Amino acid sequence: MSRFLATGSALAALCAPVLATNASPAAAAGIHVPPDKIVIEVATVNGSGCPAGSAAVAVSPDNTAFTITYSKYLAQVGIGALPTDFRKNCQLNLIVHVPQGFTYAVASADYRGFAHLEAGATALQKASYYFQGQADTSVASHPFKGPLADNWQATDTTDIAQRVWSPCGEERNFNVNTELTVAAGTSDPEKTTSFMSMDSTDGAINTIYRLAWKDCPSS
């Protein structure tokens, strides 16, 4: 299992175990997954929330999920914030090598971080998912209101009928576009600071994407 880390124009491959569990969640849920491992590579990573070298991708041992780790994803307003800091985004373009005869879709995604919002301030976490060259896009957003000073978590869950599946027999890059926005609202940005992050000092904040699999129709 490989972890791919974007560093400038180059991609450095690191090996490390992630998402290890005592029992396979796929087995517990009866999910049909390909027997061969999948490999995910970062084609490009762009955005103010994920400068070069600050976003890493890793695949779970049972091929049912992948994790993106951010280390500099922070939106803020108020004291010490630049005018452009109120909104941060990250566009990940991923190459997913899928075993022959299978197709996949993102069934759910868990986002985590920390927020400090003054009374009257608001924040928004938003994400969209789509395959390169396809019009179908899945979009989800989660609002937050101050006062708030705590860890936060948001989960996107997609119904089976609304899942966007990768085209069978083709390799299309998968795009994940995330966004954090913070607004001062009725708080006083000249006296306070409000922020929201998918970020931590130890780089331990992860975003987990769980995959659904199905067989491609026989040709």
CSV table of C-alpha atoms in Angstrom, one decimal:
chain,number,residue,atom,x,y,z
A,1,MET,CA,0.0,0.0,0.0
A,2,SER,CA,1.4,3.3,-1.0
A,3,ARG,CA,1.0,6.9,0.2
A,4,PHE,CA,1.6,9.5,-2.5
A,5,LEU,CA,2.7,13.0,-1.3
A,6,ALA,CA,2.7,16.0,-3.6
A,7,THR,CA,5.9,18.1,-3.3
A,8,GLY,CA,6.1,20.9,-5.8
A,9,SER,CA,6.0,19.5,-9.4
A,10,ALA,CA,7.2,16.1,-8.2
A,11,LEU,CA,5.4,13.3,-6.4
A,12,ALA,CA,7.2,11.4,-3.7
A,13,ALA,CA,5.9,7.9,-2.8
A,14,LEU,CA,6.0,6.9,0.9
A,15,CYS,CA,5.1,3.6,2.4
A,16,ALA,CA,3.1,3.5,5.6
A,17,PRO,CA,0.2,1.5,7.0
A,18,VAL,CA,-3.1,3.5,7.4
A,19,LEU,CA,-6.6,2.8,8.6
A,20,ALA,CA,-5.7,-0.5,10.1
A,21,THR,CA,-8.7,-2.1,12.0
A,22,ASN,CA,-9.2,-5.3,13.9
A,23,ALA,CA,-11.9,-6.5,11.4
A,24,SER,CA,-12.5,-5.5,7.8
A,25,PRO,CA,-15.4,-3.1,7.5
A,26,ALA,CA,-16.0,-4.5,4.0
A,27,ALA,CA,-16.5,-7.9,5.4
A,28,ALA,CA,-18.7,-6.6,8.2
A,29,ALA,CA,-21.0,-4.7,5.8
A,30,GLY,CA,-21.0,-7.4,3.1
A,31,ILE,CA,-19.4,-5.1,0.5
A,32,HIS,CA,-18.2,-6.7,-2.7
A,33,VAL,CA,-14.7,-5.4,-3.3
A,34,PRO,CA,-12.0,-6.3,-5.8
A,35,PRO,CA,-9.5,-8.9,-4.6
A,36,ASP,CA,-6.6,-7.0,-6.1
A,37,LYS,CA,-5.3,-3.9,-4.4
A,38,ILE,CA,-6.1,-0.5,-5.8
A,39,VAL,CA,-3.5,2.2,-6.3
A,40,ILE,CA,-4.3,5.9,-6.0
A,41,GLU,CA,-1.8,8.5,-7.3
A,42,VAL,CA,-2.1,12.3,-7.1
A,43,ALA,CA,-2.0,13.7,-10.6
A,44,THR,CA,-2.3,17.4,-9.5
A,45,VAL,CA,-3.0,19.2,-6.2
A,46,ASN,CA,-3.9,22.9,-6.4
A,47,GLY,CA,-5.5,25.5,-4.1
A,48,SER,CA,-4.9,27.9,-1.3
A,49,GLY,CA,-5.8,25.2,1.2
A,50,CYS,CA,-3.2,22.7,0.0
A,51,PRO,CA,0.0,24.3,-1.0
A,52,ALA,CA,2.8,22.1,-2.3
A,53,GLY,CA,3.8,19.3,0.0
A,54,SER,CA,0.8,19.7,2.4
A,55,ALA,CA,-1.6,17.1,1.1
A,56,ALA,CA,-1.1,13.3,1.2
A,57,VAL,CA,-3.3,10.4,0.0
A,58,ALA,CA,-3.3,6.8,1.3
A,59,VAL,CA,-5.4,3.7,0.5
A,60,SER,CA,-6.9,1.4,3.2
A,61,PRO,CA,-5.6,-2.2,3.3
A,62,ASP,CA,-9.1,-3.6,2.3
A,63,ASN,CA,-9.6,-1.2,-0.7
A,64,THR,CA,-12.8,0.2,0.7
A,65,ALA,CA,-11.5,3.7,1.6
A,66,PHE,CA,-8.8,6.3,1.0
A,67,THR,CA,-7.6,9.1,3.3
A,68,ILE,CA,-6.4,12.6,2.5
A,69,THR,CA,-4.3,14.3,5.1
A,70,TYR,CA,-3.9,18.1,5.1
A,71,SER,CA,-1.4,20.1,7.1
A,72,LYS,CA,-2.1,23.7,6.1
A,73,TYR,CA,-5.8,24.0,5.4
A,74,LEU,CA,-7.1,27.0,7.3
A,75,ALA,CA,-9.6,29.8,6.6
A,76,GLN,CA,-9.9,32.8,8.9
A,77,VAL,CA,-11.2,36.3,9.3
A,78,GLY,CA,-10.3,39.0,11.8
A,79,ILE,CA,-7.1,39.9,13.6
A,80,GLY,CA,-4.0,38.6,11.8
A,81,ALA,CA,-6.0,37.4,8.7
A,82,LEU,CA,-5.3,38.5,5.2
A,83,PRO,CA,-8.2,39.7,3.0
A,84,THR,CA,-8.0,36.5,1.0
A,85,ASP,CA,-7.9,34.2,4.0
A,86,PHE,CA,-11.7,34.0,4.5
A,87,ARG,CA,-11.9,31.2,1.8
A,88,LYS,CA,-9.5,28.3,1.2
A,89,ASN,CA,-10.0,25.5,-1.3
A,90,CYS,CA,-8.2,22.4,-2.5
A,91,GLN,CA,-8.7,20.7,-5.9
A,92,LEU,CA,-7.3,17.1,-6.0
A,93,ASN,CA,-7.0,15.3,-9.3
A,94,LEU,CA,-6.5,11.6,-8.5
A,95,ILE,CA,-5.5,8.7,-10.8
A,96,VAL,CA,-7.3,5.6,-9.5
A,97,HIS,CA,-6.0,2.3,-10.9
A,98,VAL,CA,-9.1,0.0,-10.7
A,99,PRO,CA,-8.8,-3.8,-11.1
A,100,GLN,CA,-10.3,-5.0,-14.4
A,101,GLY,CA,-14.0,-5.7,-14.3
A,102,PHE,CA,-14.9,-3.3,-11.5
A,103,THR,CA,-16.3,0.2,-11.2
A,104,TYR,CA,-16.4,2.4,-8.1
A,105,ALA,CA,-18.1,5.4,-6.6
A,106,VAL,CA,-17.6,7.4,-3.4
A,107,ALA,CA,-20.4,6.2,-1.0
A,108,SER,CA,-19.5,8.6,1.9
A,109,ALA,CA,-16.8,11.0,3.1
A,110,ASP,CA,-15.9,12.1,6.6
A,111,TYR,CA,-14.3,15.5,7.1
A,112,ARG,CA,-12.7,16.6,10.4
A,113,GLY,CA,-11.0,19.7,11.8
A,114,PHE,CA,-11.1,22.4,14.4
A,115,ALA,CA,-13.2,25.6,14.4
A,116,HIS,CA,-13.1,28.7,16.6
A,117,LEU,CA,-16.0,30.9,15.6
A,118,GLU,CA,-16.9,34.1,17.6
A,119,ALA,CA,-20.6,34.8,18.3
A,120,GLY,CA,-22.2,36.0,15.1
A,121,ALA,CA,-19.6,34.4,12.9
A,122,THR,CA,-20.4,31.6,10.4
A,123,ALA,CA,-18.4,29.0,8.4
A,124,LEU,CA,-19.1,26.6,5.6
A,125,GLN,CA,-17.5,23.3,4.5
A,126,LYS,CA,-18.3,22.3,1.0
A,127,ALA,CA,-17.1,19.4,-1.3
A,128,SER,CA,-17.8,18.2,-4.8
A,129,TYR,CA,-16.9,15.0,-6.6
A,130,TYR,CA,-16.8,14.2,-10.3
A,131,PHE,CA,-14.9,12.1,-12.9
A,132,GLN,CA,-12.9,13.9,-15.6
A,133,GLY,CA,-15.0,14.3,-18.7
A,134,GLN,CA,-18.4,13.6,-17.0
A,135,ALA,CA,-21.2,16.1,-16.4
A,136,ASP,CA,-22.5,14.3,-13.3
A,137,THR,CA,-21.3,16.0,-10.1
A,138,SER,CA,-22.0,15.2,-6.5
A,139,VAL,CA,-22.0,18.3,-4.2
A,140,ALA,CA,-22.5,18.6,-0.4
A,141,SER,CA,-22.1,21.5,2.1
A,142,HIS,CA,-22.3,21.9,5.9
A,143,PRO,CA,-22.8,25.2,7.6
A,144,PHE,CA,-21.5,26.1,11.1
A,145,LYS,CA,-22.4,29.0,13.5
A,146,GLY,CA,-20.6,30.7,16.3
A,147,PRO,CA,-20.0,30.7,19.2
A,148,LEU,CA,-18.0,27.6,18.6
A,149,ALA,CA,-14.6,26.4,19.8
A,150,ASP,CA,-14.3,22.7,19.3
A,151,ASN,CA,-13.5,19.9,16.9
A,152,TRP,CA,-15.9,19.5,14.1
A,153,GLN,CA,-16.9,16.7,11.8
A,154,ALA,CA,-19.1,16.6,8.7
A,155,THR,CA,-20.2,13.5,6.7
A,156,ASP,CA,-21.4,13.3,3.1
A,157,THR,CA,-23.5,10.3,2.4
A,158,THR,CA,-24.7,9.5,-1.2
A,159,ASP,CA,-27.7,7.3,-1.9
A,160,ILE,CA,-27.1,4.4,-4.3
A,161,ALA,CA,-29.3,6.0,-7.0
A,162,GLN,CA,-27.3,9.2,-6.8
A,163,ARG,CA,-23.8,7.8,-6.8
A,164,VAL,CA,-21.5,8.9,-9.6
A,165,TRP,CA,-19.8,5.8,-10.9
A,166,SER,CA,-16.5,5.6,-12.8
A,167,PRO,CA,-17.0,4.5,-16.5
A,168,CYS,CA,-16.4,0.8,-17.0
A,169,GLY,CA,-13.4,-0.1,-19.1
A,170,GLU,CA,-12.0,3.4,-18.9
A,171,GLU,CA,-9.5,5.2,-16.6
A,172,ARG,CA,-10.9,8.6,-15.8
A,173,ASN,CA,-9.2,10.8,-13.2
A,174,PHE,CA,-11.3,11.4,-10.1
A,175,ASN,CA,-11.6,15.0,-8.9
A,176,VAL,CA,-12.3,16.1,-5.3
A,177,ASN,CA,-12.8,19.8,-4.8
A,178,THR,CA,-13.2,21.0,-1.1
A,179,GLU,CA,-13.7,24.4,0.3
A,180,LEU,CA,-13.7,26.2,3.7
A,181,THR,CA,-15.3,29.6,4.1
A,182,VAL,CA,-15.5,31.8,7.2
A,183,ALA,CA,-17.5,35.0,7.5
A,184,ALA,CA,-17.3,37.5,10.4
A,185,GLY,CA,-21.1,38.1,10.3
A,186,THR,CA,-22.1,40.2,13.2
A,187,SER,CA,-18.8,39.6,15.1
A,188,ASP,CA,-16.2,42.4,15.1
A,189,PRO,CA,-13.2,41.3,12.9
A,190,GLU,CA,-11.2,44.2,14.3
A,191,LYS,CA,-11.3,42.8,17.8
A,192,THR,CA,-11.6,39.0,17.2
A,193,THR,CA,-10.5,36.2,15.0
A,194,SER,CA,-12.6,33.4,13.7
A,195,PHE,CA,-11.2,30.4,11.9
A,196,MET,CA,-12.0,26.9,10.6
A,197,SER,CA,-9.4,24.3,9.7
A,198,MET,CA,-8.8,20.9,8.2
A,199,ASP,CA,-5.4,21.2,9.8
A,200,SER,CA,-3.4,20.4,12.9
A,201,THR,CA,0.1,21.0,14.3
A,202,ASP,CA,0.9,17.3,14.0
A,203,GLY,CA,-0.7,16.7,10.6
A,204,ALA,CA,-3.2,14.2,12.1
A,205,ILE,CA,-6.4,15.6,10.6
A,206,ASN,CA,-7.7,13.2,7.9
A,207,THR,CA,-10.5,13.2,5.5
A,208,ILE,CA,-11.7,9.7,4.8
A,209,TYR,CA,-13.5,8.7,1.6
A,210,ARG,CA,-15.3,5.3,1.6
A,211,LEU,CA,-15.7,3.5,-1.7
A,212,ALA,CA,-18.6,1.4,-3.1
A,213,TRP,CA,-17.8,-1.2,-5.7
A,214,LYS,CA,-19.8,-3.1,-8.3
A,215,ASP,CA,-19.0,-5.5,-11.2
A,216,CYS,CA,-19.0,-4.0,-14.7
A,217,PRO,CA,-21.4,-5.6,-17.1
A,218,SER,CA,-19.9,-8.4,-19.2
A,219,SER,CA,-19.0,-7.4,-22.8
